[in-house]
Amino acid sequence: MKRLSKKRKQDSHRLEALFNPKSIAIIGCSGDLTRLSGRPLKFLLKNDYPGKIYPVNPKYKSIEELSCYQSITKVPEPVDVALLIVPVKLIEEAVEDCIRAQTRSAIIFSSGFAELGKEGKAVQDRIARLSENSGMPILGPNCLGLINVQDSIPLSFSSALDEDSILPGSTALVSQSGAIAAYILGTAREAGIGFSHWVTTGNEVSLDSFKVAQHLLEQDAVKGVMLYLEETRDPQAMMEAGRIAKTIGKPLVALKVGRSTSGRRAALSHTGALSGSDAEYDAALQKAGIIRARHLEELLDLGVVLSSSPKPSGNRVAIMSISGGGGILCADRCEDLGLEVPVLSQGTQDKLSEVIPRFGSAKNPVDLTAELVASPGMLGKSLEIILNDADIDSIVLFLGGNRKNGEKLSLDIVNVLRANTNSKKKPVIVSWMAAPKEAVRILREKEIPLLFDGVRAVNALGRLYEGKTGAYERELPVSGTERSDLLKTTLLHMASSGATANGTISLSESVSKQLIAQCDIPVPDGGLAKTPEQALEIAKRVGFPVVAKIDSPHILHKSEAGAVQTGIEDEKALTSMFDQIINNAKNYCPEADIRGVLVERMIGDSVEMIIGLKWSDKFGPMVMVGMGGIFVELLKDVSLRIAPVNHREAKDMVSELQTAQMLSGFRGKKERDIEALLDAIVAASRIGADLGSDLVELDINPLFVLPKGQGVVAGDALVVLKSMEAT
Amino acid sequence: MKRLSKKRKQDSHRLEALFNPKSIAIIGCSGDLTRLSGRPLKFLLKNDYPGKIYPVNPKYKSIEELSCYQSITKVPEPVDVALLIVPVKLIEEAVEDCIRAQTRSAIIFSSGFAELGKEGKAVQDRIARLSENSGMPILGPNCLGLINVQDSIPLSFSSALDEDSILPGSTALVSQSGAIAAYILGTAREAGIGFSHWVTTGNEVSLDSFKVAQHLLEQDAVKGVMLYLEETRDPQAMMEAGRIAKTIGKPLVALKVGRSTSGRRAALSHTGALSGSDAEYDAALQKAGIIRARHLEELLDLGVVLSSSPKPSGNRVAIMSISGGGGILCADRCEDLGLEVPVLSQGTQDKLSEVIPRFGSAKNPVDLTAELVASPGMLGKSLEIILNDADIDSIVLFLGGNRKNGEKLSLDIVNVLRANTNSKKKPVIVSWMAAPKEAVRILREKEIPLLFDGVRAVNALGRLYEGKTGAYERELPVSGTERSDLLKTTLLHMASSGATANGTISLSESVSKQLIAQCDIPVPDGGLAKTPEQALEIAKRVGFPVVAKIDSPHILHKSEAGAVQTGIEDEKALTSMFDQIINNAKNYCPEADIRGVLVERMIGDSVEMIIGLKWSDKFGPMVMVGMGGIFVELLKDVSLRIAPVNHREAKDMVSELQTAQMLSGFRGKKERDIEALLDAIVAASRIGADLGSDLVELDINPLFVLPKGQGVVAGDALVVLKSMEAT
């Protein structure tokens, strides 16, 4: 453990060197600063970079009065960061030179690597190994570099730096796409939004976006990190970044694009077909505690609101508006999102009535009317009154236009929020349509969350509230436990009875049920009968009516084979069914290994659900729960998480189901044993975590959920393992 | 009919006078042009209004070198429009003066009417009558007036006019809220979006927003109308506006706010509870063919895109992007909305490959790469190639930034679209993040739809495509038909057997079924039995098994009363059930009028749905269809329309259901008789239209939908009429 923490410290130093370098080498620097390879120097000079700059290019003796070096190995000191702008064919040598010169970190701007096919991929892989072996972190290749806005250090050739100065801010942007990062920068600038850091990670040969995010989250100047992701190369780094964000209490927001991968979807298993790979990302981001933005505008909105707002302690929203219409717009959206807009208490209404005009409204939405522009202090006074109302958890303030009074109004807001300590626990989100420039400047400077649309303001508040309710302790995977070893041994025994096909082993229902029963998921009373006499014995023990079904690892579709019979009422029926089931099974699949007939007690009044497990190569074991029967197929009504999950997560999964109401005594039916259902989800998720990649799939379908207090029972189970030869 | 058209012509002249006046009187005009009541004159002078201006104010002899009049009756000619900025207590007299002076139209800016309670409401009502009787249309009161931007005529005191000049454009904005209209104007200006007209309608004492919309849609300079609505006062005007928009082929887009009316909801009937008043608006807007925007940003986006784009002839989208990320963002959203992003044909790919760089992609999304900035004509050439691809129906072009090349790139787009006639039938929507000002100016000027976000561009394209698929002939209500008279007579007879309560009359199941059967909705074979013997006779005729249930207008919850039995297999069972049903019913409700026991054939394999009718005081008869049983209650899975509907509308209603798949042979079940279901919806909707407000509610629940070719059967029916005394 000590070594690990020493390594982390080293890594952290190296990243510090990358993000805040005291010395910079520019390898391949052009003497013509208008050229692409001259621009990084131009931008450093333009921003009065105070550290040392070493241009490296055998063609020049000096560039812009700076000595120019033949090679980085000739530079008089090891530099903090080397910027590499050299052709792909020279890259490996340049990286080796950097390592030789004890360079602390590097950025490769050049493109032409994995994105261009096999050959480029091979070069990229070799650079990755150089980075790994030397410990020198590399940003890129195929990226636009980074800008440390806080300290005015541009390490980029992006033309964004050509235009205006970059606005400083307190959130960092990390993007796998350089172009998108540049456009976000442009859009943000128009909205007066600044960044603390702007980082593009490109092909991520050594520095994964989540590793960058981890480093940035730990910086005092950074209040939150926004990510633009096309692919997660390092799921572990993602989990760790989420953990750090949670520990430090800063928001980590990610926009993950690339959902429309129609090809990949088809290849997935049944559970996979229902969840899809975007659902896996959803589950993984959720597990990591990372907030998912659904599109670019929302990424920016959440960056603004989440990094500068306290979390509301409840869902009661007061809307204050300069116009009736604005209040309605916001109230409508609140209701959509389950946020309450309660009528204000009489006390608060009385106080407000003394401040706002007679033709306004003190109820909620509070209509301050356009008079607020003419009446000095009216906005501030009413804001103060509502901040002090203990029955309100958050405030949305809707304003519009008012170029002449922008400064006055925004200062009024700033002053009240600064003076009133309740603003530390109650979010106040300002929505100001066509906001005047002066107001934007003031509110941004004071980090008061400002958006330009009422609905977007309420949307962001909704996510802020979600963050509050979803902030529970997640269970993180632990590998190599004693239980895990034990289970794997059991499995090894069971596998010998299974049916092998396509690198997988399917277990029969009875064997699958043995496994889940051992892991505390209840199965029906019953047993495996080799003869009609044994079947009768079992039926007598568990009591009629019973269910009888073929037990064979080769027959997975038992109904289709005519090899299952429910509701067998007496001995005679059972005896005749026994032979029929065996015969039907043999006709259906002559070469099937028939282990016998499984005889079980019939399960009465219940709600049918399904629990599934599957292995994701990217994210590891995943657990799914859904409403069974017609619902899962008709509505795709399922919820997916990375396994294991704890009780609280299981509860969230169930409450996400569109049909969750069926469990709570719907339509005069009895309330179901939800606690037992949650236990079963947790138990199943642990099987997934313990067995890891050995378990390809586990389906419990149906899982009968009985009335409250009576538990759950697995109606059927199917375990599919990875073939032992394949491991 | 002739008189009506003459009146319409007169109305139209009056509105022409309002929107394009040659002479203006300003009643209550202040000599101080900085004051609110001086501003309308200030703005007219600032905009060099070429017509005659007559200030009216007894306090002045002249204002700004214009003669000022004691009263409008002293003005030397009848004016086209009078602007009234006088206190509420003087308003009635001023309006009467206007009428006396043969003023053609008026705008009342003053507030303090219905929005302030009873007394103001009374004044407002009197003004409404003055307007109605004289034929002088009045805009307002409590409004910000209007701006005819096309002709530079401001009739408003809005401070929006103080700032910059208003950008001209080709869509009109009509808003019930003055403030929201002003903020939209500000937001639009920032986006470079102009308007042809800007109209605020306030309390709508005489001019309803839809009447204004009708007039504007008929103007050549107007390519589309956008509405901000809080309430529709004149549903007929709404229908007519939709009809005009459809006939002329211009988009009419409405943002209807005010959904969160929790109080009103509770009072609604069962069907009402499922649909709610916002669902009624949805149904009404749909019937009118008006496109509903879901929030302010979308209203503006749709205004930009719908008024300047042809409708795509299919759902195949090509995405062209300056960056890989932009393409992914747009493709993801396309898939969400059911828009296809197909791989381009080999021919098109080959042509593109000659134009775009090797590291781009010619598939789809087409990645043009940032090279498009450096390579002159590359954007235009590739756009041309895709415009000429017959397998592509619309194009989304994703660009970002590029301040230096904004002009060049946008001219490239403009030139290709102008020269290529395919641009007349294929929408090309430009999404340009952080677009440079010059590009915005050029694209807006040429009316090329431009948005600043990829997802919003795809959203707008989705609505454009929806408009295409939803463009069917709607059936409009016709009243006073022969059929309607006949049905009402039938009903009068039936009502005598019903149960009266709270101003309504409920009919028993058998009577209700008589009514629907008469209107071509099938009911099960069966009959009403007064004695066990009659019951047996009926059962023998229809064949066992049968259903028996009490028939009483007083017992609506038959199961609850224990007065319904399904699956009666033989004579013995039927005889004993007959007495039991009668006894249970009498115990449940001793004073119930028991008409007998309804004996019907059991319906076999079917999907249960519901059809409902209800009367809306605002929109008239409404028809609802939903998936029956658990679905309607669990998922609120219903679709609502204004009755009557035709076959095509009925089909849309069914396909809107989340569970529609259950009808098309889901899970190995037989395909259902969807045609018969549609016939039943159409038939039910005609009952609603024919009976009008006499029918409070009609519930067919369940409606059994049998396998294809076997029709539908109403399992139960309940008709509730308005009590005759109440009419």
GROMACS .gro file of N, CA and C in nm, chain A residues 116 162-164 179-180 183-184 186-187 189-190 228 230 257-260 265 295-297 322-323 325-326 328-329 331-332 335-336 358-359 398 400-401 403-404 433-435 453 455-456 629-631 633-635 658-659 661-662 666-667, chain B residues 116 162-164 179-180 183-184 186-187 189-190 228 230 257-260 265 295-297 322-323 325-326 328-329 331-332 335-336 358-359 398 400-401 403-404 433-435 453 455-456 629-631 633-635 658-659 661-662 666-667:
model
  342
  116LEU      N    1  -0.613   0.666  -3.772
  116LEU     CA    2  -0.588   0.642  -3.914
  116LEU      C    3  -0.561   0.496  -3.948
  162ASP      N    4  -0.654   3.271  -3.032
  162ASP     CA    5  -0.627   3.382  -3.121
  162ASP      C    6  -0.723   3.497  -3.097
  163GLU      N    7  -0.842   3.461  -3.056
  163GLU     CA    8  -0.949   3.559  -3.055
  163GLU      C    9  -0.941   3.648  -2.932
  164ASP      N   10  -1.030   3.632  -2.839
  164ASP     CA   11  -1.024   3.715  -2.720
  164ASP      C   12  -0.943   3.645  -2.613
  179ALA      N   13  -1.226   1.964  -3.113
  179ALA     CA   14  -1.319   2.055  -3.180
  179ALA      C   15  -1.436   2.090  -3.089
  180ILE      N   16  -1.497   1.988  -3.029
  180ILE     CA   17  -1.611   2.016  -2.941
  180ILE      C   18  -1.567   2.105  -2.825
  183TYR      N   19  -1.559   2.456  -2.948
  183TYR     CA   20  -1.692   2.515  -2.968
  183TYR      C   21  -1.759   2.544  -2.833
  184ILE      N   22  -1.736   2.455  -2.737
  184ILE     CA   23  -1.792   2.481  -2.603
  184ILE      C   24  -1.731   2.611  -2.549
  186GLY      N   25  -1.628   2.864  -2.716
  186GLY     CA   26  -1.691   2.976  -2.785
  186GLY      C   27  -1.831   3.004  -2.731
  187THR      N   28  -1.910   2.898  -2.715
  187THR     CA   29  -2.046   2.914  -2.665
  187THR      C   30  -2.044   2.967  -2.522
  189ARG      N   31  -1.811   3.147  -2.382
  189ARG     CA   32  -1.767   3.286  -2.380
  189ARG      C   33  -1.884   3.379  -2.408
  190GLU      N   34  -1.966   3.342  -2.506
  190GLU     CA   35  -2.084   3.424  -2.538
  190GLU      C   36  -2.177   3.436  -2.418
  228TYR      N   37  -1.660   1.587  -2.163
  228TYR     CA   38  -1.722   1.542  -2.287
  228TYR      C   39  -1.656   1.412  -2.325
  230GLU      N   40  -1.647   1.036  -2.546
  230GLU     CA   41  -1.698   0.949  -2.653
  230GLU      C   42  -1.682   0.802  -2.614
  257VAL      N   43  -2.146   1.067  -2.530
  257VAL     CA   44  -2.215   1.057  -2.659
  257VAL      C   45  -2.182   0.923  -2.724
  258GLY      N   46  -2.247   0.896  -2.836
  258GLY     CA   47  -2.222   0.772  -2.909
  258GLY      C   48  -2.313   0.661  -2.864
  259ARG      N   49  -2.443   0.691  -2.854
  259ARG     CA   50  -2.538   0.589  -2.812
  259ARG      C   51  -2.583   0.503  -2.929
  260SER      N   52  -2.579   0.562  -3.049
  260SER     CA   53  -2.644   0.496  -3.163
  260SER      C   54  -2.552   0.393  -3.229
  265ARG      N   55  -2.530  -0.358  -3.067
  265ARG     CA   56  -2.646  -0.398  -2.988
  265ARG      C   57  -2.690  -0.541  -3.022
  295HIS      N   58  -2.714   1.646  -2.307
  295HIS     CA   59  -2.667   1.711  -2.430
  295HIS      C   60  -2.575   1.826  -2.393
  296LEU      N   61  -2.513   1.887  -2.494
  296LEU     CA   62  -2.410   1.988  -2.468
  296LEU      C   63  -2.461   2.106  -2.386
  297GLU      N   64  -2.581   2.156  -2.421
  297GLU     CA   65  -2.632   2.271  -2.347
  297GLU      C   66  -2.649   2.237  -2.199
  322ILE      N   67  -4.054   3.841  -1.265
  322ILE     CA   68  -4.082   3.978  -1.304
  322ILE      C   69  -4.211   3.984  -1.384
  323SER      N   70  -4.261   3.868  -1.428
  323SER     CA   71  -4.385   3.866  -1.505
  323SER      C   72  -4.464   3.741  -1.474
  325GLY      N   73  -4.622   3.546  -1.676
  325GLY     CA   74  -4.590   3.441  -1.771
  325GLY      C   75  -4.465   3.364  -1.732
  326GLY      N   76  -4.361   3.436  -1.689
  326GLY     CA   77  -4.237   3.370  -1.650
  326GLY      C   78  -4.260   3.274  -1.534
  328ILE      N   79  -4.539   3.117  -1.462
  328ILE     CA   80  -4.613   2.999  -1.510
  328ILE      C   81  -4.519   2.902  -1.580
  329LEU      N   82  -4.435   2.956  -1.669
  329LEU     CA   83  -4.337   2.874  -1.741
  329LEU      C   84  -4.256   2.788  -1.645
  331ALA      N   85  -4.322   2.722  -1.320
  331ALA     CA   86  -4.405   2.634  -1.237
  331ALA      C   87  -4.443   2.508  -1.315
  332ASP      N   88  -4.479   2.524  -1.441
  332ASP     CA   89  -4.511   2.409  -1.526
  332ASP      C   90  -4.397   2.308  -1.523
  335GLU      N   91  -4.350   2.115  -1.198
  335GLU     CA   92  -4.445   2.004  -1.182
  335GLU      C   93  -4.403   1.884  -1.266
  336ASP      N   94  -4.356   1.909  -1.388
  336ASP     CA   95  -4.305   1.800  -1.474
  336ASP      C   96  -4.200   1.717  -1.399
  358ARG      N   97  -4.980   4.583  -0.550
  358ARG     CA   98  -5.112   4.523  -0.531
  358ARG      C   99  -5.148   4.430  -0.646
  359PHE      N  100  -5.109   4.463  -0.769
  359PHE     CA  101  -5.146   4.380  -0.883
  359PHE      C  102  -5.048   4.266  -0.907
  398PHE      N  103  -3.697   3.452  -1.194
  398PHE     CA  104  -3.714   3.473  -1.338
  398PHE      C  105  -3.711   3.621  -1.370
  400GLY      N  106  -3.603   3.925  -1.699
  400GLY     CA  107  -3.589   3.936  -1.843
  400GLY      C  108  -3.548   4.077  -1.882
  401GLY      N  109  -3.467   4.087  -1.984
  401GLY     CA  110  -3.430   4.216  -2.043
  401GLY      C  111  -3.377   4.318  -1.945
  403ARG      N  112  -3.207   4.628  -1.991
  403ARG     CA  113  -3.068   4.665  -2.012
  403ARG      C  114  -3.024   4.779  -1.920
  404LYS      N  115  -3.113   4.875  -1.902
  404LYS     CA  116  -3.075   4.994  -1.823
  404LYS      C  117  -3.051   4.961  -1.677
  433MET      N  118  -3.379   3.605  -1.913
  433MET     CA  119  -3.388   3.606  -2.060
  433MET      C  120  -3.328   3.735  -2.113
  434ALA      N  121  -3.250   3.723  -2.219
  434ALA     CA  122  -3.189   3.840  -2.282
  434ALA      C  123  -3.124   3.929  -2.178
  435ALA      N  124  -3.047   3.867  -2.088
  435ALA     CA  125  -2.985   3.940  -1.978
  435ALA      C  126  -2.886   4.044  -2.030
  453ASP      N  127  -3.279   3.100  -1.955
  453ASP     CA  128  -3.410   3.044  -1.988
  453ASP      C  129  -3.469   2.979  -1.864
  455VAL      N  130  -3.702   2.743  -1.821
  455VAL     CA  131  -3.714   2.598  -1.821
  455VAL      C  132  -3.579   2.533  -1.795
  456ARG      N  133  -3.474   2.589  -1.855
  456ARG     CA  134  -3.341   2.533  -1.832
  456ARG      C  135  -3.298   2.553  -1.687
  629GLY      N  136  -4.301  -1.096  -1.720
  629GLY     CA  137  -4.410  -1.121  -1.813
  629GLY      C  138  -4.415  -1.020  -1.925
  630ILE      N  139  -4.533  -0.969  -1.950
  630ILE     CA  140  -4.554  -0.883  -2.066
  630ILE      C  141  -4.478  -0.750  -2.052
  631PHE      N  142  -4.457  -0.706  -1.928
  631PHE     CA  143  -4.402  -0.572  -1.909
  631PHE      C  144  -4.259  -0.559  -1.959
  633GLU      N  145  -4.113  -0.721  -2.186
  633GLU     CA  146  -4.103  -0.726  -2.332
  633GLU      C  147  -4.173  -0.609  -2.398
  634LEU      N  148  -4.286  -0.568  -2.342
  634LEU     CA  149  -4.364  -0.462  -2.404
  634LEU      C  150  -4.304  -0.325  -2.374
  635LEU      N  151  -4.263  -0.306  -2.251
  635LEU     CA  152  -4.222  -0.172  -2.208
  635LEU      C  153  -4.072  -0.161  -2.186
  658GLN      N  154  -4.115   0.171  -1.421
  658GLN     CA  155  -4.238   0.241  -1.457
  658GLN      C  156  -4.358   0.174  -1.389
  659THR      N  157  -4.345   0.044  -1.365
  659THR     CA  158  -4.457  -0.033  -1.312
  659THR      C  159  -4.437  -0.067  -1.164
  661GLN      N  160  -4.543   0.054  -0.910
  661GLN     CA  161  -4.668   0.063  -0.836
  661GLN      C  162  -4.734  -0.074  -0.815
  662MET      N  163  -4.707  -0.168  -0.906
  662MET     CA  164  -4.769  -0.301  -0.893
  662MET      C  165  -4.727  -0.372  -0.766
  666PHE      N  166  -5.144  -0.242  -0.565
  666PHE     CA  167  -5.215  -0.172  -0.670
  666PHE      C  168  -5.349  -0.238  -0.699
  667ARG      N  169  -5.452  -0.158  -0.724
  667ARG     CA  170  -5.583  -0.208  -0.768
  667ARG      C  171  -5.644  -0.306  -0.671
  843LEU      N  172  -5.756   4.263  -1.210
  843LEU     CA  173  -5.760   4.320  -1.075
  843LEU      C  174  -5.891   4.292  -1.002
  889ASP      N  175  -3.678   5.122  -2.727
  889ASP     CA  176  -3.580   5.222  -2.684
  889ASP      C  177  -3.440   5.183  -2.725
  890GLU      N  178  -3.419   5.053  -2.730
  890GLU     CA  179  -3.282   5.004  -2.743
  890GLU      C  180  -3.236   5.012  -2.888
  891ASP      N  181  -3.223   4.899  -2.953
  891ASP     CA  182  -3.178   4.903  -3.091
  891ASP      C  183  -3.298   4.907  -3.183
  906ALA      N  184  -4.477   4.104  -2.130
  906ALA     CA  185  -4.341   4.087  -2.080
  906ALA      C  186  -4.269   3.975  -2.155
  907ILE      N  187  -4.336   3.859  -2.166
  907ILE     CA  188  -4.273   3.746  -2.234
  907ILE      C  189  -4.240   3.785  -2.379
  910TYR      N  190  -3.927   3.980  -2.380
  910TYR     CA  191  -3.806   3.901  -2.356
  910TYR      C  192  -3.773   3.814  -2.477
  911ILE      N  193  -3.877   3.764  -2.542
  911ILE     CA  194  -3.853   3.686  -2.663
  911ILE      C  195  -3.785   3.774  -2.768
  913GLY      N  196  -3.590   4.024  -2.714
  913GLY     CA  197  -3.450   4.040  -2.676
  913GLY      C  198  -3.368   3.918  -2.708
  914THR      N  199  -3.421   3.801  -2.672
  914THR     CA  200  -3.349   3.676  -2.698
  914THR      C  201  -3.331   3.655  -2.848
  916ARG      N  202  -3.325   3.882  -3.081
  916ARG     CA  203  -3.231   3.979  -3.135
  916ARG      C  204  -3.088   3.929  -3.117
  917GLU      N  205  -3.059   3.875  -2.997
  917GLU     CA  206  -2.925   3.821  -2.973
  917GLU      C  207  -2.890   3.708  -3.070
  955TYR      N  208  -4.759   3.271  -2.810
  955TYR     CA  209  -4.742   3.241  -2.667
  955TYR      C  210  -4.880   3.253  -2.603
  957GLU      N  211  -5.157   3.170  -2.279
  957GLU     CA  212  -5.184   3.125  -2.142
  957GLU      C  213  -5.324   3.063  -2.134
  984VAL      N  214  -4.882   2.757  -2.211
  984VAL     CA  215  -4.832   2.736  -2.075
  984VAL      C  216  -4.949   2.729  -1.978
  985GLY      N  217  -4.917   2.698  -1.852
  985GLY     CA  218  -5.021   2.690  -1.750
  985GLY      C  219  -5.079   2.551  -1.738
  986ARG      N  220  -4.989   2.451  -1.731
  986ARG     CA  221  -5.035   2.314  -1.717
  986ARG      C  222  -5.062   2.277  -1.573
  987SER      N  223  -4.991   2.343  -1.483
  987SER     CA  224  -4.992   2.300  -1.343
  987SER      C  225  -5.112   2.355  -1.266
  992ARG      N  226  -5.789   2.005  -1.171
  992ARG     CA  227  -5.782   1.865  -1.208
  992ARG      C  228  -5.874   1.776  -1.123
 1022HIS      N  229  -4.153   2.453  -2.498
 1022HIS     CA  230  -4.098   2.560  -2.414
 1022HIS      C  231  -4.053   2.675  -2.503
 1023LEU      N  232  -4.014   2.786  -2.439
 1023LEU     CA  233  -3.984   2.908  -2.516
 1023LEU      C  234  -3.876   2.889  -2.619
 1024GLU      N  235  -3.766   2.822  -2.581
 1024GLU     CA  236  -3.658   2.804  -2.676
 1024GLU      C  237  -3.706   2.729  -2.799
 1049ILE      N  238  -1.826   1.928  -3.914
 1049ILE     CA  239  -1.688   1.977  -3.915
 1049ILE      C  240  -1.602   1.895  -3.819
 1050SER      N  241  -1.668   1.816  -3.732
 1050SER     CA  242  -1.592   1.736  -3.635
 1050SER      C  243  -1.664   1.605  -3.610
 1052GLY      N  244  -1.711   1.455  -3.330
 1052GLY     CA  245  -1.798   1.467  -3.214
 1052GLY      C  246  -1.934   1.526  -3.250
 1053GLY      N  247  -1.932   1.631  -3.332
 1053GLY     CA  248  -2.057   1.695  -3.372
 1053GLY      C  249  -2.149   1.597  -3.443
 1055ILE      N  250  -2.157   1.270  -3.406
 1055ILE     CA  251  -2.210   1.173  -3.308
 1055ILE      C  252  -2.326   1.234  -3.230
 1056LEU      N  253  -2.305   1.357  -3.183
 1056LEU     CA  254  -2.409   1.427  -3.107
 1056LEU      C  255  -2.541   1.428  -3.184
 1058ALA      N  256  -2.625   1.240  -3.452
 1058ALA     CA  257  -2.674   1.105  -3.485
 1058ALA      C  258  -2.746   1.044  -3.365
 1059ASP      N  259  -2.691   1.061  -3.246
 1059ASP     CA  260  -2.756   1.012  -3.124
 1059ASP      C  261  -2.899   1.064  -3.115
 1062GLU      N  262  -3.148   0.917  -3.364
 1062GLU     CA  263  -3.197   0.784  -3.325
 1062GLU      C  264  -3.305   0.795  -3.217
 1063ASP      N  265  -3.283   0.885  -3.121
 1063ASP     CA  266  -3.385   0.907  -3.017
 1063ASP      C  267  -3.521   0.937  -3.079
 1085ARG      N  268  -0.871   1.236  -4.639
 1085ARG     CA  269  -0.858   1.093  -4.611
 1085ARG      C  270  -0.898   1.059  -4.466
 1086PHE      N  271  -0.865   1.146  -4.374
 1086PHE     CA  272  -0.895   1.115  -4.233
 1086PHE      C  273  -1.037   1.156  -4.193
 1125PHE      N  274  -2.347   2.040  -3.922
 1125PHE     CA  275  -2.294   2.081  -3.791
 1125PHE      C  276  -2.163   2.157  -3.809
 1127GLY      N  277  -1.896   2.484  -3.624
 1127GLY     CA  278  -1.864   2.547  -3.496
 1127GLY      C  279  -1.759   2.655  -3.514
 1128GLY      N  280  -1.773   2.759  -3.436
 1128GLY     CA  281  -1.671   2.863  -3.431
 1128GLY      C  282  -1.631   2.922  -3.565
 1130ARG      N  283  -1.446   3.214  -3.654
 1130ARG     CA  284  -1.480   3.353  -3.669
 1130ARG      C  285  -1.425   3.410  -3.800
 1131LYS      N  286  -1.301   3.371  -3.832
 1131LYS     CA  287  -1.236   3.429  -3.950
 1131LYS      C  288  -1.303   3.388  -4.081
 1160MET      N  289  -2.239   2.605  -3.366
 1160MET     CA  290  -2.206   2.644  -3.228
 1160MET      C  291  -2.117   2.768  -3.231
 1161ALA      N  292  -2.145   2.862  -3.143
 1161ALA     CA  293  -2.065   2.984  -3.134
 1161ALA      C  294  -2.042   3.043  -3.274
 1162ALA      N  295  -2.152   3.053  -3.349
 1162ALA     CA  296  -2.141   3.102  -3.487
 1162ALA      C  297  -2.094   3.247  -3.489
 1180ASP      N  298  -2.708   2.487  -3.183
 1180ASP     CA  299  -2.684   2.363  -3.110
 1180ASP      C  300  -2.732   2.245  -3.194
 1182VAL      N  301  -2.824   1.934  -3.113
 1182VAL     CA  302  -2.939   1.861  -3.064
 1182VAL      C  303  -3.068   1.939  -3.092
 1183ARG      N  304  -3.061   2.071  -3.075
 1183ARG     CA  305  -3.180   2.152  -3.104
 1183ARG      C  306  -3.212   2.151  -3.252
 1356GLY      N  307  -5.778  -0.250  -1.850
 1356GLY     CA  308  -5.728  -0.323  -1.736
 1356GLY      C  309  -5.619  -0.246  -1.663
 1357ILE      N  310  -5.512  -0.317  -1.633
 1357ILE     CA  311  -5.406  -0.261  -1.551
 1357ILE      C  312  -5.334  -0.144  -1.620
 1358PHE      N  313  -5.330  -0.147  -1.754
 1358PHE     CA  314  -5.248  -0.049  -1.824
 1358PHE      C  315  -5.298   0.094  -1.808
 1360GLU      N  316  -5.466   0.217  -1.573
 1360GLU     CA  317  -5.449   0.270  -1.437
 1360GLU      C  318  -5.302   0.283  -1.399
 1361LEU      N  319  -5.222   0.187  -1.446
 1361LEU     CA  320  -5.082   0.186  -1.407
 1361LEU      C  321  -5.001   0.285  -1.490
 1362LEU      N  322  -5.030   0.290  -1.618
 1362LEU     CA  323  -4.946   0.369  -1.708
 1362LEU      C  324  -5.016   0.493  -1.761
 1385GLN      N  325  -4.859   0.357  -2.572
 1385GLN     CA  326  -4.734   0.293  -2.536
 1385GLN      C  327  -4.742   0.142  -2.556
 1386THR      N  328  -4.862   0.090  -2.539
 1386THR     CA  329  -4.882  -0.056  -2.543
 1386THR      C  330  -4.947  -0.100  -2.673
 1388GLN      N  331  -4.838  -0.219  -2.929
 1388GLN     CA  332  -4.782  -0.345  -2.975
 1388GLN      C  333  -4.868  -0.466  -2.937
 1389MET      N  334  -4.945  -0.455  -2.829
 1389MET     CA  335  -5.028  -0.567  -2.786
 1389MET      C  336  -5.132  -0.604  -2.890
 1393PHE      N  337  -4.850  -0.966  -3.039
 1393PHE     CA  338  -4.737  -0.960  -2.949
 1393PHE      C  339  -4.719  -1.093  -2.876
 1394ARG      N  340  -4.594  -1.136  -2.861
 1394ARG     CA  341  -4.561  -1.254  -2.778
 1394ARG      C  342  -4.632  -1.379  -2.826
   0.00000   0.00000   0.00000
